[in-house]
mmCIF file with all atom_site columns, C-alpha atoms in Angstrom:
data_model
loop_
_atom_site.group_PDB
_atom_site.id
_atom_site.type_symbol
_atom_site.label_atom_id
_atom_site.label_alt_id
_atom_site.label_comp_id
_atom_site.label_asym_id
_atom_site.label_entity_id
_atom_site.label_seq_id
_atom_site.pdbx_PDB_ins_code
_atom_site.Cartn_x
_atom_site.Cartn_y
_atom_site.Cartn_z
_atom_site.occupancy
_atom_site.B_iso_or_equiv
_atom_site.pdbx_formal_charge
_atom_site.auth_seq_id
_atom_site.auth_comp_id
_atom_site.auth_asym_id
_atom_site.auth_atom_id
_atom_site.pdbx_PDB_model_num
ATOM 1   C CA . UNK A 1 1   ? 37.870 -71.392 -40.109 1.00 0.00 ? 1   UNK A CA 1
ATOM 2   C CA . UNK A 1 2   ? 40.077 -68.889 -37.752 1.00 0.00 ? 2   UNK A CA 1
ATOM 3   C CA . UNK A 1 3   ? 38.088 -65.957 -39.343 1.00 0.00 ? 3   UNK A CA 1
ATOM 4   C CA . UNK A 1 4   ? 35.011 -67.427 -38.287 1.00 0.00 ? 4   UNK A CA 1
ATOM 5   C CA . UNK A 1 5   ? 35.993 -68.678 -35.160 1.00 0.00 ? 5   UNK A CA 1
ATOM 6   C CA . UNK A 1 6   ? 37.547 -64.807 -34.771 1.00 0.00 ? 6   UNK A CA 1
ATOM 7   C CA . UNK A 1 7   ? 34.614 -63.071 -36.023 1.00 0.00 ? 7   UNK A CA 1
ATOM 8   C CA . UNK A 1 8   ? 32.045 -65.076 -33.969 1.00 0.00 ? 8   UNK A CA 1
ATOM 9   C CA . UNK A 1 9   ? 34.193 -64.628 -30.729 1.00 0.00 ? 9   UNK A CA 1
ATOM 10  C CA . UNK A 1 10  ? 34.006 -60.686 -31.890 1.00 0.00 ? 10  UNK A CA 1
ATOM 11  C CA . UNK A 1 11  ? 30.228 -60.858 -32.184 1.00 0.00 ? 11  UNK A CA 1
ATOM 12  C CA . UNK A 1 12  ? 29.163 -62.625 -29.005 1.00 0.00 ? 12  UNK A CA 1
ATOM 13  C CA . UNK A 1 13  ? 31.289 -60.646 -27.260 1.00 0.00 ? 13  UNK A CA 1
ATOM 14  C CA . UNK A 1 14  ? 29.759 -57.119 -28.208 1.00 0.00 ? 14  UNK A CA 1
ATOM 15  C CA . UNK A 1 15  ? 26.207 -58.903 -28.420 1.00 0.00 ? 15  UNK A CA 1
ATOM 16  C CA . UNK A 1 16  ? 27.007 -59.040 -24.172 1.00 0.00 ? 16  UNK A CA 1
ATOM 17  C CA . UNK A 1 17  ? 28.666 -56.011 -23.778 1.00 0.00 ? 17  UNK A CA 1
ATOM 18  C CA . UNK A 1 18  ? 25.247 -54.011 -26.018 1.00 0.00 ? 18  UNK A CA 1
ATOM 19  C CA . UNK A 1 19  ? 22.992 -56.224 -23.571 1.00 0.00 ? 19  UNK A CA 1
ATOM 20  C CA . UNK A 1 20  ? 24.949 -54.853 -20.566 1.00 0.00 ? 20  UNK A CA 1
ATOM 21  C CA . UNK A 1 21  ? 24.580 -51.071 -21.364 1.00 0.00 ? 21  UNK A CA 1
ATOM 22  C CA . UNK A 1 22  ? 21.255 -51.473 -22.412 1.00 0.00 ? 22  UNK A CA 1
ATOM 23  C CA . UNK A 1 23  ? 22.501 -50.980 -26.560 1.00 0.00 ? 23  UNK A CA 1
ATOM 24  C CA . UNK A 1 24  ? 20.419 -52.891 -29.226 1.00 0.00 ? 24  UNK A CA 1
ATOM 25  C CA . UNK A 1 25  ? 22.553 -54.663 -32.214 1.00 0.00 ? 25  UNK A CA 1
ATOM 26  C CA . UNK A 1 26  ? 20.951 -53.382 -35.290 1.00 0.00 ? 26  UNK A CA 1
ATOM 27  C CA . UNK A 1 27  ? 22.852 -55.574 -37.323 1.00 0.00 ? 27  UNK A CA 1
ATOM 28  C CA . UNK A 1 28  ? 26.356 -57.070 -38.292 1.00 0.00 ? 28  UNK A CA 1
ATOM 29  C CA . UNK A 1 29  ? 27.889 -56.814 -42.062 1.00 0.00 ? 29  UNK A CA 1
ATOM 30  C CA . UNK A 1 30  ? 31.140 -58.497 -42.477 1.00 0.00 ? 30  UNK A CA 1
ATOM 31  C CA . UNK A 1 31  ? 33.117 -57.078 -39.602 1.00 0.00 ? 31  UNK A CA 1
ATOM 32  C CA . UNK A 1 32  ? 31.145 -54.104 -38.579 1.00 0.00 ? 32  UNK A CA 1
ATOM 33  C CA . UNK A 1 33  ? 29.231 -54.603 -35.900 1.00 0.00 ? 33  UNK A CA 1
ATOM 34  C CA . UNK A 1 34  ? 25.736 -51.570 -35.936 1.00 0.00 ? 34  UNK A CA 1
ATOM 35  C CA . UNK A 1 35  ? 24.228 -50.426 -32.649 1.00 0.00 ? 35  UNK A CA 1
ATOM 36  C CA . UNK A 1 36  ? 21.308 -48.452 -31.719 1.00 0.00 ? 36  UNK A CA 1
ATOM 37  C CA . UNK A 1 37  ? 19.943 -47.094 -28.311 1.00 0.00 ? 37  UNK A CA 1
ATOM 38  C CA . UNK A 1 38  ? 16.785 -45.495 -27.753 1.00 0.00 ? 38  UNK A CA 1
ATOM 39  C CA . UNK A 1 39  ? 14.372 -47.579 -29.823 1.00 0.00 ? 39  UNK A CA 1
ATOM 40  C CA . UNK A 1 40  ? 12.407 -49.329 -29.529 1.00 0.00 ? 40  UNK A CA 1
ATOM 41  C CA . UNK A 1 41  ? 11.608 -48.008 -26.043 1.00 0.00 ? 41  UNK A CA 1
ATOM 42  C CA . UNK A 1 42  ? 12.284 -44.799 -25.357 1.00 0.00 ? 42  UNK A CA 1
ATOM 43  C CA . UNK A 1 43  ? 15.867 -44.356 -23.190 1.00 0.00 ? 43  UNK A CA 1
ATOM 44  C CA . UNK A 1 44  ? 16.604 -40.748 -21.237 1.00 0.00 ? 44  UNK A CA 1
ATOM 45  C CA . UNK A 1 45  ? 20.064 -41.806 -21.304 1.00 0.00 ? 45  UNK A CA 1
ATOM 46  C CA . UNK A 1 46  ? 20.390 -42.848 -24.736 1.00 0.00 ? 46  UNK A CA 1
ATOM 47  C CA . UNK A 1 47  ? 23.582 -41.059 -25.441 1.00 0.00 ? 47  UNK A CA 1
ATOM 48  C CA . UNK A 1 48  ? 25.201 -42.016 -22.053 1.00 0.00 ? 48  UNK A CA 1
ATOM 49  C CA . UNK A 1 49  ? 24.853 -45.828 -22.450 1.00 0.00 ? 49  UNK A CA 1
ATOM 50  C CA . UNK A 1 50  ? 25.904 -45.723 -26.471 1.00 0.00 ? 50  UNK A CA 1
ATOM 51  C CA . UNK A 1 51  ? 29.333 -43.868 -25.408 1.00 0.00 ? 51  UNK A CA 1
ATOM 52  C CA . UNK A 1 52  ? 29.366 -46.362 -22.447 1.00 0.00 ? 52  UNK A CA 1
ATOM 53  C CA . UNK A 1 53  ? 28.619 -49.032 -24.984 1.00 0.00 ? 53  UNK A CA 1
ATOM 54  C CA . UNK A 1 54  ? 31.589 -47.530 -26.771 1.00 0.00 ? 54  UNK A CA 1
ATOM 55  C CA . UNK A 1 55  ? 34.237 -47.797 -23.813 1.00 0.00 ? 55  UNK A CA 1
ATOM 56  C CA . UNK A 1 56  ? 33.559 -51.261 -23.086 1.00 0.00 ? 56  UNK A CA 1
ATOM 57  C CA . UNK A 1 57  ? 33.871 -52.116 -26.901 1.00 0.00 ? 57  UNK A CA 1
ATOM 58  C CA . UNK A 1 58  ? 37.753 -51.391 -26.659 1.00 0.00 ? 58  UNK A CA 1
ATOM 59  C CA . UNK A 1 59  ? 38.392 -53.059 -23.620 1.00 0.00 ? 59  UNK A CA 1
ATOM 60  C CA . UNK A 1 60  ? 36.699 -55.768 -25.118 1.00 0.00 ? 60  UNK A CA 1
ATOM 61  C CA . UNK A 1 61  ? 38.286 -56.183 -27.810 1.00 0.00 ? 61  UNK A CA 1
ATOM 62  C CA . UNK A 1 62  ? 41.790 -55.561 -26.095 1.00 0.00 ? 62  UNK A CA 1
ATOM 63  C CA . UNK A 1 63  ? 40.939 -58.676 -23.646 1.00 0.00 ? 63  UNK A CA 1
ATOM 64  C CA . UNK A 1 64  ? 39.724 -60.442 -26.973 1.00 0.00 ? 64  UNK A CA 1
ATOM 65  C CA . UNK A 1 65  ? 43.013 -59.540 -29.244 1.00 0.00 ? 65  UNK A CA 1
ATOM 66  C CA . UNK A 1 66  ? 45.099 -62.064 -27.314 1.00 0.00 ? 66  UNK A CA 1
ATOM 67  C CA . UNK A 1 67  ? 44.041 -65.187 -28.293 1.00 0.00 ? 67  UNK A CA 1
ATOM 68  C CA . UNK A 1 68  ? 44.098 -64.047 -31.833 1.00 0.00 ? 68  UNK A CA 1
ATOM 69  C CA . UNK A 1 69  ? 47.788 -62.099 -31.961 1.00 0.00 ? 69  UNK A CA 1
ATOM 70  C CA . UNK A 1 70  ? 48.693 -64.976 -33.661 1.00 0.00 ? 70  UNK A CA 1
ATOM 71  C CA . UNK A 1 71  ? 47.058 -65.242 -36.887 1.00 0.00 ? 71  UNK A CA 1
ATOM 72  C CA . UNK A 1 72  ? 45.762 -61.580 -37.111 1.00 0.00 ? 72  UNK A CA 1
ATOM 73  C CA . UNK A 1 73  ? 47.832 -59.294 -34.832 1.00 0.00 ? 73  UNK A CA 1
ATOM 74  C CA . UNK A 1 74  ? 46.187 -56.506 -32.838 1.00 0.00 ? 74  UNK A CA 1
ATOM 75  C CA . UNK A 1 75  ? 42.245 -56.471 -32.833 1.00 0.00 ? 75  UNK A CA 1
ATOM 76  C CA . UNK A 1 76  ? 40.954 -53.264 -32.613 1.00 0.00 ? 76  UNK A CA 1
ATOM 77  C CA . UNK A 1 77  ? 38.186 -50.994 -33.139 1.00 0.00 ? 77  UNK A CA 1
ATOM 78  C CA . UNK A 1 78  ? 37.462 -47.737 -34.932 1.00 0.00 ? 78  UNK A CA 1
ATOM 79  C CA . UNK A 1 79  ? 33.743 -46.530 -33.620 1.00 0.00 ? 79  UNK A CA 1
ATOM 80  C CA . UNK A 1 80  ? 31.812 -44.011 -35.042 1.00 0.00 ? 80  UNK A CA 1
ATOM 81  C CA . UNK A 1 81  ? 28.741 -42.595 -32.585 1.00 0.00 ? 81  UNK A CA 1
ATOM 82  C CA . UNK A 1 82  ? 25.980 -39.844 -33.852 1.00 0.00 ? 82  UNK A CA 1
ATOM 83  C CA . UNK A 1 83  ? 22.699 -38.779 -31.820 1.00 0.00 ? 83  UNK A CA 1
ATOM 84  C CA . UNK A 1 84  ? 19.977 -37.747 -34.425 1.00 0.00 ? 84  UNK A CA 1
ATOM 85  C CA . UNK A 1 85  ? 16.908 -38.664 -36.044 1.00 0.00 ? 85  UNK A CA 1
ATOM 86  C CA . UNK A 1 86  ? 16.159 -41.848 -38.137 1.00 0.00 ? 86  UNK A CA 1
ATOM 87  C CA . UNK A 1 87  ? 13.329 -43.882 -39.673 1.00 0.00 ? 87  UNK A CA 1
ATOM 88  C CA . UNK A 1 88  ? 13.007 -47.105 -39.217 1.00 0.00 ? 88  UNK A CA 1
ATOM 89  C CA . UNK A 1 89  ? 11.647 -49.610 -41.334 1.00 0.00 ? 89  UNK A CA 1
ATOM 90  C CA . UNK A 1 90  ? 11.413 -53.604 -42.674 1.00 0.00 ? 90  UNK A CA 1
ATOM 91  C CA . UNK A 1 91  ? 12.305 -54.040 -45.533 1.00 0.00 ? 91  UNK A CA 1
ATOM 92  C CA . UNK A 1 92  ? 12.381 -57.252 -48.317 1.00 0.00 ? 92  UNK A CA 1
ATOM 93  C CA . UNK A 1 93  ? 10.023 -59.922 -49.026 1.00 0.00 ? 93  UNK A CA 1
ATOM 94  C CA . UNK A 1 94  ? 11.781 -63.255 -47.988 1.00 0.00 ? 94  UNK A CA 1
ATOM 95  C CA . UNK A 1 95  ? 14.499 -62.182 -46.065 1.00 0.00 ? 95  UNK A CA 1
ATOM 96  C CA . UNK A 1 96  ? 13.257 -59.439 -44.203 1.00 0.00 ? 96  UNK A CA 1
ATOM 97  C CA . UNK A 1 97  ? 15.895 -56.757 -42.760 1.00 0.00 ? 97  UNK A CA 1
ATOM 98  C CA . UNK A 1 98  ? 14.699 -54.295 -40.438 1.00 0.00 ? 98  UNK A CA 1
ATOM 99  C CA . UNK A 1 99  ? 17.697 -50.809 -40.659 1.00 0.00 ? 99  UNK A CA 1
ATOM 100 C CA . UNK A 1 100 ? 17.186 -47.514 -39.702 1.00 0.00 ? 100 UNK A CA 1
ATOM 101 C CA . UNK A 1 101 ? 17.980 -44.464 -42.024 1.00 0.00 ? 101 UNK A CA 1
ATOM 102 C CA . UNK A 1 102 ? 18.840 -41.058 -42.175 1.00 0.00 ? 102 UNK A CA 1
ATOM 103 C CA . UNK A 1 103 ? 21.482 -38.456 -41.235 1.00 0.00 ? 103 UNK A CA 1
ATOM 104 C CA . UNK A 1 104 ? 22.306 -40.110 -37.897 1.00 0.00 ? 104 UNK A CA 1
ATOM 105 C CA . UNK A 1 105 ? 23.337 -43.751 -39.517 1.00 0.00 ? 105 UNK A CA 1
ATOM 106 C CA . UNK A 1 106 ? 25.035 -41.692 -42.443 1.00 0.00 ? 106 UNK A CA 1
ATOM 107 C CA . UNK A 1 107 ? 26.686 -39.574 -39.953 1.00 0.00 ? 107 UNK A CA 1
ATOM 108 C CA . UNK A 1 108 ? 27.747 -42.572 -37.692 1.00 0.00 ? 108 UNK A CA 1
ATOM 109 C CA . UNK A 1 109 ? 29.633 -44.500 -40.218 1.00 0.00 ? 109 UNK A CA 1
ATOM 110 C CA . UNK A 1 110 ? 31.298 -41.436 -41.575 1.00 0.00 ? 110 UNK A CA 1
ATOM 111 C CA . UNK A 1 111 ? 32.816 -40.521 -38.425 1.00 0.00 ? 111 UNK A CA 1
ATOM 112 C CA . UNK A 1 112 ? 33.549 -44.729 -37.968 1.00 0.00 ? 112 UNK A CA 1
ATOM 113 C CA . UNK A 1 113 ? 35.911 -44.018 -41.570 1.00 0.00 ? 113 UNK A CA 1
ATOM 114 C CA . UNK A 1 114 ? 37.348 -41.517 -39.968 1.00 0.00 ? 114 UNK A CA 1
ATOM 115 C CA . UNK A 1 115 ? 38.184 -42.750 -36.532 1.00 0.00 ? 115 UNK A CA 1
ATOM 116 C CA . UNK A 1 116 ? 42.112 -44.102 -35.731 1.00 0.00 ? 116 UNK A CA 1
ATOM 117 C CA . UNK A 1 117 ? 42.717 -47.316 -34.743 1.00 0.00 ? 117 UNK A CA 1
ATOM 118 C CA . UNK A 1 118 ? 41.277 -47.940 -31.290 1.00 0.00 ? 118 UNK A CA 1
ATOM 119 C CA . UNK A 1 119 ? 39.655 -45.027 -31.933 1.00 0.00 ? 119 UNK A CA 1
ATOM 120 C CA . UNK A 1 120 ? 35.956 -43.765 -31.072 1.00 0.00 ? 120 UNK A CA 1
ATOM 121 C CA . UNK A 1 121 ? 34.725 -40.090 -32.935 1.00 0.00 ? 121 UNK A CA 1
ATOM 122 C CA . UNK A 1 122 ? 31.505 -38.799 -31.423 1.00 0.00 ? 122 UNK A CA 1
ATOM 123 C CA . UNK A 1 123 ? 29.534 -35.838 -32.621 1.00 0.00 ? 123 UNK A CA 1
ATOM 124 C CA . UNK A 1 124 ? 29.595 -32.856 -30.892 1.00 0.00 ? 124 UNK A CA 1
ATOM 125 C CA . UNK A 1 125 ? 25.899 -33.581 -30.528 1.00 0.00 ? 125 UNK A CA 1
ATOM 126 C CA . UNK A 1 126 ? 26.020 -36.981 -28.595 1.00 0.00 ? 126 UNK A CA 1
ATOM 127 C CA . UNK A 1 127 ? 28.593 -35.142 -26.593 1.00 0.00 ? 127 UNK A CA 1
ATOM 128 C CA . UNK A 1 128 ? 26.416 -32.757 -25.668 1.00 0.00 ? 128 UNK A CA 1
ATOM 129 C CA . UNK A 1 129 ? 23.411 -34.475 -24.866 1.00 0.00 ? 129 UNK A CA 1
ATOM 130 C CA . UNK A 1 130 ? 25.594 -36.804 -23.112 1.00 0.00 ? 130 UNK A CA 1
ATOM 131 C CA . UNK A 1 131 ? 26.935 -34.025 -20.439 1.00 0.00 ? 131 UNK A CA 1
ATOM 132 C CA . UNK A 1 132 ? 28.243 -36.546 -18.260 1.00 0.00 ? 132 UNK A CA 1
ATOM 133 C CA . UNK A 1 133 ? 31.372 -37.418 -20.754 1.00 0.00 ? 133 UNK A CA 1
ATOM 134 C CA . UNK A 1 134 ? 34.761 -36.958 -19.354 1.00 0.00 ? 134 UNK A CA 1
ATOM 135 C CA . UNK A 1 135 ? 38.305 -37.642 -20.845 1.00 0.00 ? 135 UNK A CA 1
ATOM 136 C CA . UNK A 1 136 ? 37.469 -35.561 -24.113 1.00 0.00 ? 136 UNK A CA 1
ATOM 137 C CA . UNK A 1 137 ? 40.117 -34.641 -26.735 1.00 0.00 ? 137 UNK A CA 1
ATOM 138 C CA . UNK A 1 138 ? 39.711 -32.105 -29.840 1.00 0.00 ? 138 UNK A CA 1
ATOM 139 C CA . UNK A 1 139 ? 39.992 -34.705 -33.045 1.00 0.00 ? 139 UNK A CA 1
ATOM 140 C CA . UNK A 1 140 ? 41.099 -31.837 -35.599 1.00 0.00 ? 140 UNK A CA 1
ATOM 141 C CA . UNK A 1 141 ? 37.316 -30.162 -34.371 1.00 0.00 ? 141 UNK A CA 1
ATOM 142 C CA . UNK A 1 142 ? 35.290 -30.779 -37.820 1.00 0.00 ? 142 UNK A CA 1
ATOM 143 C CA . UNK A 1 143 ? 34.777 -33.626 -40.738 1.00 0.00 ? 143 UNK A CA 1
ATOM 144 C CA . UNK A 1 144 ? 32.884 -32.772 -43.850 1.00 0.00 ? 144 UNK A CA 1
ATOM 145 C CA . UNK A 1 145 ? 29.996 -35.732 -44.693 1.00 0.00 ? 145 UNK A CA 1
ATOM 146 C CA . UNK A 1 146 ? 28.705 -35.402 -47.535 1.00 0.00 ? 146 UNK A CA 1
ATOM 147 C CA . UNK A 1 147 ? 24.998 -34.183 -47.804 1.00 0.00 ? 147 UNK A CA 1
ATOM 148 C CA . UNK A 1 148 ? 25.393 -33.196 -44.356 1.00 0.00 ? 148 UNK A CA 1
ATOM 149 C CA . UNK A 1 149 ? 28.519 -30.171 -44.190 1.00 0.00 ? 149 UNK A CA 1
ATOM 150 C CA . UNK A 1 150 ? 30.676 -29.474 -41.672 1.00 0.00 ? 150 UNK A CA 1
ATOM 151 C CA . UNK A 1 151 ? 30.140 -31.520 -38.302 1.00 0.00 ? 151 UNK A CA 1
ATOM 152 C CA . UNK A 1 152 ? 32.093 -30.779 -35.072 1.00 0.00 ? 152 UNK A CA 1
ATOM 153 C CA . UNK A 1 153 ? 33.156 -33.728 -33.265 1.00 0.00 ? 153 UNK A CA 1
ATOM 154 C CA . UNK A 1 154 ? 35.226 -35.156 -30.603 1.00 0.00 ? 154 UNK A CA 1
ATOM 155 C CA . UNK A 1 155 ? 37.328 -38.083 -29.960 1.00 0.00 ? 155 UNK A CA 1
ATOM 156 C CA . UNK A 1 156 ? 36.822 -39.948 -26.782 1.00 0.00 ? 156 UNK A CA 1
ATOM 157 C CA . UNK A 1 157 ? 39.755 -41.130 -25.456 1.00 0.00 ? 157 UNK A CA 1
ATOM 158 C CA . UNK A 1 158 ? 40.079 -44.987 -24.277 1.00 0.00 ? 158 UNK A CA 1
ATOM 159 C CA . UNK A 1 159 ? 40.327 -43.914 -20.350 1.00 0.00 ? 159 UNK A CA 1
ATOM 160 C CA . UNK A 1 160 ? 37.145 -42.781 -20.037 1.00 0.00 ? 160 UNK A CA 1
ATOM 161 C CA . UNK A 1 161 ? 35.440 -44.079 -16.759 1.00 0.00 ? 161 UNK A CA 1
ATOM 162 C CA . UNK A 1 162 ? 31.851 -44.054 -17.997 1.00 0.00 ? 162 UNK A CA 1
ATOM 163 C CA . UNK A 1 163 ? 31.208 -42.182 -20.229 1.00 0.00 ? 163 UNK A CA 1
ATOM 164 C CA . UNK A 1 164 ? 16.622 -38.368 -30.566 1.00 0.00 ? 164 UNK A CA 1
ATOM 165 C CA . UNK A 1 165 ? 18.560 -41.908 -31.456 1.00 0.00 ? 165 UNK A CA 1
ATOM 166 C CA . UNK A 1 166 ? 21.841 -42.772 -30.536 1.00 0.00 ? 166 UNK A CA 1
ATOM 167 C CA . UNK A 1 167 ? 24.006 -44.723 -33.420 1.00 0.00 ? 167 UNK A CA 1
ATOM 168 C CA . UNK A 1 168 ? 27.074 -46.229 -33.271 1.00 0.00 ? 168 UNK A CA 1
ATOM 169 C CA . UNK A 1 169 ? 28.973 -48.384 -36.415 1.00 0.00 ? 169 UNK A CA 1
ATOM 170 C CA . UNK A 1 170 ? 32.460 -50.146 -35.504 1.00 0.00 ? 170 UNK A CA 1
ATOM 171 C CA . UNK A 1 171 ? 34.387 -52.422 -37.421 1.00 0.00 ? 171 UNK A CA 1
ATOM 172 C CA . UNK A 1 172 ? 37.649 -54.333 -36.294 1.00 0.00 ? 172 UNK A CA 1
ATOM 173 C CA . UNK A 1 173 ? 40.856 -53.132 -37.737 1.00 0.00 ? 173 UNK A CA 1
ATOM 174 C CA . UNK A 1 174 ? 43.955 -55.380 -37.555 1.00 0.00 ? 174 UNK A CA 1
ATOM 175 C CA . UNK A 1 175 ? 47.133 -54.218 -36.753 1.00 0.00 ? 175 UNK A CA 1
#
């Protein structure tokens, strides 16, 4: 019952914060919590408000973590974010889940397994088509994904002030 209770707290929570920067939930799977920006209706600033969307996920979950120390310890996040193309589609006969697929979803969750706790890795690419990023560190510069080589990336760092499709895949890591 504290799981759920933990998990739903999680959820509502980012469902407000994705609302906020203008970020559509794509979906949730266990503890991993999918986020989209720029579709359905086109967004300028799609890679601006996913990194934004980003930022406010840790301090988020830092104001959450408290009343859950207890019985879990530390919540927080590892995000992966990717800017890229994707198809969309609905898929299923009864239960009908709409997902989006590609390189950018592949790429998102890649960089999500290879983020550190309270972590978020960003592709060079977002970065780039963000421009407005600040607070930027080198994260070791590359990670190999498979069927898509060697990607540059970057880690944004946690201070930040504000930081094709814009993806991002978190899940909550306890400490």
């Amino acid at each position: 019952q504290v799981t759920i209770q933990m998990l739903n707290t999680v959820m509502v929570a980012l469902d407000t914060e994705a609302a906020h920067c203008g970020v559509r939930k794509l979906k949730t799977i266990g503890d991993a919590y999918v986020a989209c920006c720029n579709i359905p209706d086109p967004q300028l600033d799609h890679p601006v408000r996913i990194l934004h969307f980003a930022h406010r996920t840790h301090i988020c979950m830092m104001r959450i973590s408290g009343r859950f120390s207890a019985a879990w310890g530390e919540l927080v996040m590892r995000i992966g974010v990717h800017t890229g193309p994707v198809c969309g589609a609905i898929v299923g006969r009864n239960s009908h889940l709409y997902d989006l697929y590609g390189p950018a979803p592949i790429i998102a969750a890649a960089l999500q397994e290879r983020a550190g706790i309270g972590e978020t890795l960003a592709s060079r690419s977002t970065i780039t088509e963000a421009k407005a990023c600040a607070a930027l560190e080198p994260s070791g510069g590359a990670v190999v994904v498979q069927n898509e080589g060697t990607l540059p990336i970057e880690s944004l760092a946690t201070t930040v002030g504000y930081s094709s499709v814009s993806y991002a895949t978190s899940s909550v890591t306890f400490s």
